[in-house]
Short mmCIF file of C-alpha atoms in Angstrom, two decimals:
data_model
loop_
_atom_site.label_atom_id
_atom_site.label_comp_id
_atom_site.label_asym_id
_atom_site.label_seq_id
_atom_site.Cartn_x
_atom_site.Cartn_y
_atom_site.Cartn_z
CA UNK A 1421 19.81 15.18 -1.61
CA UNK A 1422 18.46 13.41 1.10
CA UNK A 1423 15.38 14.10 2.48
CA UNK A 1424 12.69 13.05 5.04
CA UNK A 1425 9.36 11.46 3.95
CA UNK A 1426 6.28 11.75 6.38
CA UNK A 1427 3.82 8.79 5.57
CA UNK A 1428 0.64 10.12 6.72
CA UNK A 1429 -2.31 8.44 8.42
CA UNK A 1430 -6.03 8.97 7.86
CA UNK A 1431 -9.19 7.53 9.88
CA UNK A 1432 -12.32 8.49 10.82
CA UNK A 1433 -11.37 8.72 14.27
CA UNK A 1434 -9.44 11.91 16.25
CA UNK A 1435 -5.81 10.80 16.70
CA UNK A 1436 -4.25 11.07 20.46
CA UNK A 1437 -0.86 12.17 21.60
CA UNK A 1438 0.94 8.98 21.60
CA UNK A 1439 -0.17 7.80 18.37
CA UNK A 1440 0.44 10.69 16.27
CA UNK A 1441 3.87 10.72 17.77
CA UNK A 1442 4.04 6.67 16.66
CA UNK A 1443 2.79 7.75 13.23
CA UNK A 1444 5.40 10.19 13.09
CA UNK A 1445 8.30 8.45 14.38
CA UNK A 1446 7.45 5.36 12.12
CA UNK A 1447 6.68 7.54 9.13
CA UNK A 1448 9.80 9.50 8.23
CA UNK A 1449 12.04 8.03 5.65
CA UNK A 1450 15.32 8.18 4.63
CA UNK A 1451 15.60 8.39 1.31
CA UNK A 1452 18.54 7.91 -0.72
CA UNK A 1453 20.36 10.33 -2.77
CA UNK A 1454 19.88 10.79 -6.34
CA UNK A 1455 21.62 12.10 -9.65
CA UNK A 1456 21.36 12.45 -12.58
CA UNK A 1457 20.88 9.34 -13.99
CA UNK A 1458 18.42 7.88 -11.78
CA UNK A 1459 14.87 7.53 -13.01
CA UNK A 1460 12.70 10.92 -12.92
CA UNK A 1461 9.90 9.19 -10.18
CA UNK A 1462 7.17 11.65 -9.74
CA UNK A 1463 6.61 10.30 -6.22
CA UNK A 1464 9.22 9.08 -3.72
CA UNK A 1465 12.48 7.53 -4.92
CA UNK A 1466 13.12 4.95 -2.23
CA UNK A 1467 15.33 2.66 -3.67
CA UNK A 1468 17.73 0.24 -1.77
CA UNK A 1469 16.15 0.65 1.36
CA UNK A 1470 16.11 -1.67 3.79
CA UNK A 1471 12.48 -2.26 5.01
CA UNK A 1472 9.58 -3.58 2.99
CA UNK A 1473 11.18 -6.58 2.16
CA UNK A 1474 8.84 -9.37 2.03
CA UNK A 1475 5.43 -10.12 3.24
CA UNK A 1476 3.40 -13.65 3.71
CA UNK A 1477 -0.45 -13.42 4.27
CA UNK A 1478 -3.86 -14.69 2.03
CA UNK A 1479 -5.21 -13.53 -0.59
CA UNK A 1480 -9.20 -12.51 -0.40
CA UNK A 1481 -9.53 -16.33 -1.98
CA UNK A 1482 -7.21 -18.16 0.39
CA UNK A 1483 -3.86 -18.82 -1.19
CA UNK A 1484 -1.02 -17.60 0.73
CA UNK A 1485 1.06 -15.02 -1.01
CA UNK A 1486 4.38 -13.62 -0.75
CA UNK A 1487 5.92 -11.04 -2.61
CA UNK A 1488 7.90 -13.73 -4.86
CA UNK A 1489 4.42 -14.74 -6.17
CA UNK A 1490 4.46 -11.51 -8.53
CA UNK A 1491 8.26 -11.72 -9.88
CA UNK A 1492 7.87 -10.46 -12.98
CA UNK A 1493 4.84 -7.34 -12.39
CA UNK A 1494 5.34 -4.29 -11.18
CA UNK A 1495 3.68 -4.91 -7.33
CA UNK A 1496 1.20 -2.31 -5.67
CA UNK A 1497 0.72 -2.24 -2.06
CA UNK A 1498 -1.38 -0.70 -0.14
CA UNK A 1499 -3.12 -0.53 3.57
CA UNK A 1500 -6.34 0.31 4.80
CA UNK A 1501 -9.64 -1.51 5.44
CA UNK A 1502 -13.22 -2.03 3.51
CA UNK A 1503 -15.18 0.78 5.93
CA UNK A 1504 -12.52 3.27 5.64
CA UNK A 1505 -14.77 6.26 4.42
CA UNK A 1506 -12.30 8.22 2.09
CA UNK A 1507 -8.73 7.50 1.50
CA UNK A 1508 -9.06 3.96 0.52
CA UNK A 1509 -11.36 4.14 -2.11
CA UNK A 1510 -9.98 7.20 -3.46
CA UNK A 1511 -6.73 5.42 -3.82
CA UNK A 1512 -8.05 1.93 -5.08
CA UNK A 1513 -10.07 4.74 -7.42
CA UNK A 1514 -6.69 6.18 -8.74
CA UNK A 1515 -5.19 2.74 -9.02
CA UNK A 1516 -8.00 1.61 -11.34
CA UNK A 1517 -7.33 4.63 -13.45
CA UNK A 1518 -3.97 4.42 -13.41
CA UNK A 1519 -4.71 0.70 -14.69
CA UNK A 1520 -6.62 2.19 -17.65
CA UNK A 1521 -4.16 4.83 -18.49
CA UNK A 1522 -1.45 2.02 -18.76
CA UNK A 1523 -3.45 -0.04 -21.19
CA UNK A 1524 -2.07 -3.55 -22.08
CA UNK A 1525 0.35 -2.64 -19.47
CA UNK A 1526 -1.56 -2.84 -16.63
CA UNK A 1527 -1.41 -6.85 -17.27
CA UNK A 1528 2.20 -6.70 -15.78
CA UNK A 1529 0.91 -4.51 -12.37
CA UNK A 1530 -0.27 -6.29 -9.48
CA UNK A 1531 -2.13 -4.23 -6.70
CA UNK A 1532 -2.43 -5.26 -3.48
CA UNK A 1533 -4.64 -4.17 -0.85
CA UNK A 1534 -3.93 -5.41 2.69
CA UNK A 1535 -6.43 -4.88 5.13
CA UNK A 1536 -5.78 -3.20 8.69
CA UNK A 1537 -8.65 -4.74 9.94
CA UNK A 1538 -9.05 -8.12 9.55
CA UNK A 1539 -11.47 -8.07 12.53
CA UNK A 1540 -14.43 -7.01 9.99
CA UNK A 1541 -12.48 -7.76 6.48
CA UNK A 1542 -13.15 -11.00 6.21
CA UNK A 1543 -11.94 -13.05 2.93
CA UNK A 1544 -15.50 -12.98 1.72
CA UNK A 1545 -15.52 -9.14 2.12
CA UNK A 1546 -12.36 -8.25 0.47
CA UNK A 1547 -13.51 -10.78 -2.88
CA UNK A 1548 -15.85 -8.32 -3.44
CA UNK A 1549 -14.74 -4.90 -2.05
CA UNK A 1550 -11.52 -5.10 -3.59
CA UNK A 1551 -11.93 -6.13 -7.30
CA UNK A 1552 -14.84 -3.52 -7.60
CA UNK A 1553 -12.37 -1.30 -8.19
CA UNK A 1554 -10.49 -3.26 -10.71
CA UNK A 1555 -10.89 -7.08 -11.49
CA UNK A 1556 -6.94 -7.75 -11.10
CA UNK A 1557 -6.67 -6.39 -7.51
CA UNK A 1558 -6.34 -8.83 -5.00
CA UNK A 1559 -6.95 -8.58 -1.22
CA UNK A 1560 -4.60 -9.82 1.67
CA UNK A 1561 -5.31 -10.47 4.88
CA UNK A 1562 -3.76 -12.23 7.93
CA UNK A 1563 -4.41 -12.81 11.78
CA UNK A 1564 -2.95 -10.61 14.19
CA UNK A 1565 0.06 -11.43 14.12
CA UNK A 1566 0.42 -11.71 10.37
CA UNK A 1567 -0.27 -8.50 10.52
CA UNK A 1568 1.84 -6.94 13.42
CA UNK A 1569 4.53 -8.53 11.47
CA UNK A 1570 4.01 -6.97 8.07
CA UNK A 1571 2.92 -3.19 9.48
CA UNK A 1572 6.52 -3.45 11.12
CA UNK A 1573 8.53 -4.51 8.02
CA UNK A 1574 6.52 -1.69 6.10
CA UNK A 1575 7.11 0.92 8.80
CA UNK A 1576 2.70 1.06 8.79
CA UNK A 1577 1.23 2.42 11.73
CA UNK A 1578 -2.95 1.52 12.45
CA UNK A 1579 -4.96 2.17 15.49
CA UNK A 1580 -8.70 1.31 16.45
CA UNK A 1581 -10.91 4.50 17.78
CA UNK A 1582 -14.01 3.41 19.14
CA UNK A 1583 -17.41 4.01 17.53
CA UNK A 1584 -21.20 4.49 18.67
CA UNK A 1585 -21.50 0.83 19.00
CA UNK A 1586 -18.60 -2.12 18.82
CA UNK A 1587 -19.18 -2.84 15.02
CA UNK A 1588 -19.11 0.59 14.21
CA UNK A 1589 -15.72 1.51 15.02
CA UNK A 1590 -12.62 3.55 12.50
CA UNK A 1591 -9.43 3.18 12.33
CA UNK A 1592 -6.27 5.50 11.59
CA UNK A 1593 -3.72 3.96 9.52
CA UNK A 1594 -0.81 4.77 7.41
CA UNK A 1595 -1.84 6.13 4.43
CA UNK A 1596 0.41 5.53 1.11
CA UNK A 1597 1.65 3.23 -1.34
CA UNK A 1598 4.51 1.04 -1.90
CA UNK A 1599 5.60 0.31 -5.77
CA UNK A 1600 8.20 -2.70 -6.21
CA UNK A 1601 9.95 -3.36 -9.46
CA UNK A 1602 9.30 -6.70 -11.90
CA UNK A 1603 12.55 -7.99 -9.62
CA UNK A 1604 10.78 -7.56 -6.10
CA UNK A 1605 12.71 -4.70 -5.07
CA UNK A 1606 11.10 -1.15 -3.57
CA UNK A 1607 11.59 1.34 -5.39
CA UNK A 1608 8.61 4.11 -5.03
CA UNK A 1609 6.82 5.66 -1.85
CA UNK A 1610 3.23 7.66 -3.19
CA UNK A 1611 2.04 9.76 -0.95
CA UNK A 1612 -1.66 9.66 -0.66
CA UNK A 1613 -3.89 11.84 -2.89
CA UNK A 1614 -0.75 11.64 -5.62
CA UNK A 1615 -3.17 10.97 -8.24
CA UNK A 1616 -3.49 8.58 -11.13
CA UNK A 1617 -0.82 10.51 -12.82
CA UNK A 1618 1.74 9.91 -10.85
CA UNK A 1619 1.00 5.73 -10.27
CA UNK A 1620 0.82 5.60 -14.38
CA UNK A 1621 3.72 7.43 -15.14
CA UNK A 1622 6.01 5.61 -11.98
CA UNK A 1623 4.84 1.99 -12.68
CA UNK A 1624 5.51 2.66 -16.43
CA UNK A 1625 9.15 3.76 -15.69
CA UNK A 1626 9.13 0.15 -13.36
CA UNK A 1627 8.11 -1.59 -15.82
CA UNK A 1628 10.48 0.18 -18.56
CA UNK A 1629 12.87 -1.41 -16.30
CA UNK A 1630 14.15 2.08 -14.56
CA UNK A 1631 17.94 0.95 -12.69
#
């Protein structure tokens, strides 16, 4: 049956009117119907959408990717920025043990973190933020309106809220994940706080090759 899906945001920050009605206007999800024989997900079948096609930024060491760089992996990605204080390191944390509960799979999954906040995340910030978690994981970044461009396609909301002092500053952003198939096509939403469990067992059925 179809059903809505409400990608949440998270931030330090206290959300106002207009944005939480952006979040939630951006957020919700169609999702396709599904029988029988589609693949048991334990997150959010989203396949044959028509967003969250394609993507072209840098990774944390300069080369620009695109999603056609990882034909042939299972593709992770995921927003938020280096000072985000809880949900991105949880989730980068549950990626990394979803990595180990995959074993000699986790060769064939790529996870990408794209940062909100290029501002502060600076390539040389995101080389060593982001493989802390997990050697394999790569960070992307782009300029403004890299990014602008690839929130939109994704359907990712983000919003500064001011600090004590201009360096010191949050910001709210879509919180979630985005799992593609080996062939580049989205397939999974996961909610955030889903767990290792869930990434394991859905990136095992994409790499099973689930139709």
């Amino acid at each position: 049956a179809r059903r809505p899906l409400l990608a949440l945001m998270t931030g330090a920050g206290g959300l106002g009117h207009g944005i939480r009605l952006a979040l939630v206007a951006a957020a919700f999800v169609v999702v396709a119907g599904c029988g029988s024989d589609r693949p048991q997900f334990k997150a959010t079948d989203i396949t044959g959408t028509s967003y969250g096609r394609e993507f072209a930024l840098a990774d944390h060491d300069g080369k620009p990717r695109t999603l056609a760089d990882f034909r042939g992996k299972a593709v992770v990605l995921f927003f938020g920025y280096t000072h985000c204080p809880d949900v991105c390191p949880t989730t980068l944390s549950e990626l990394a043990e979803a990595m180990r509960r995959l074993g000699a799979d986790a060769k064939r999954v790529q996870v990408l973190f794209v940062t909100v906040d290029p501002e502060r995340d600076t390539p040389e910030l995101l080389r060593v933020y982001v493989p802390a978690f997990d050697p394999s994981f790569l960070g992307l970044v782009g300029d403004k309106a890299a990014l602008e461009r690839t929130a939109k396609e994704f359907k990712v909301v983000y919003q500064k809220q001011p600090g004590q002092t201009p360096g010191s500053y949050t910001m709210d952003h879509s919180a979630g994940a985005y799992l593609f198939d080996p062939q580049g096509r989205l397939r999974v939403y996961v909610s955030y706080g889903a767990g290792p469990d869930v990434f394991a067992h859905d990136l095992a059925l994409l790499l099973r090759g689930a139709a």
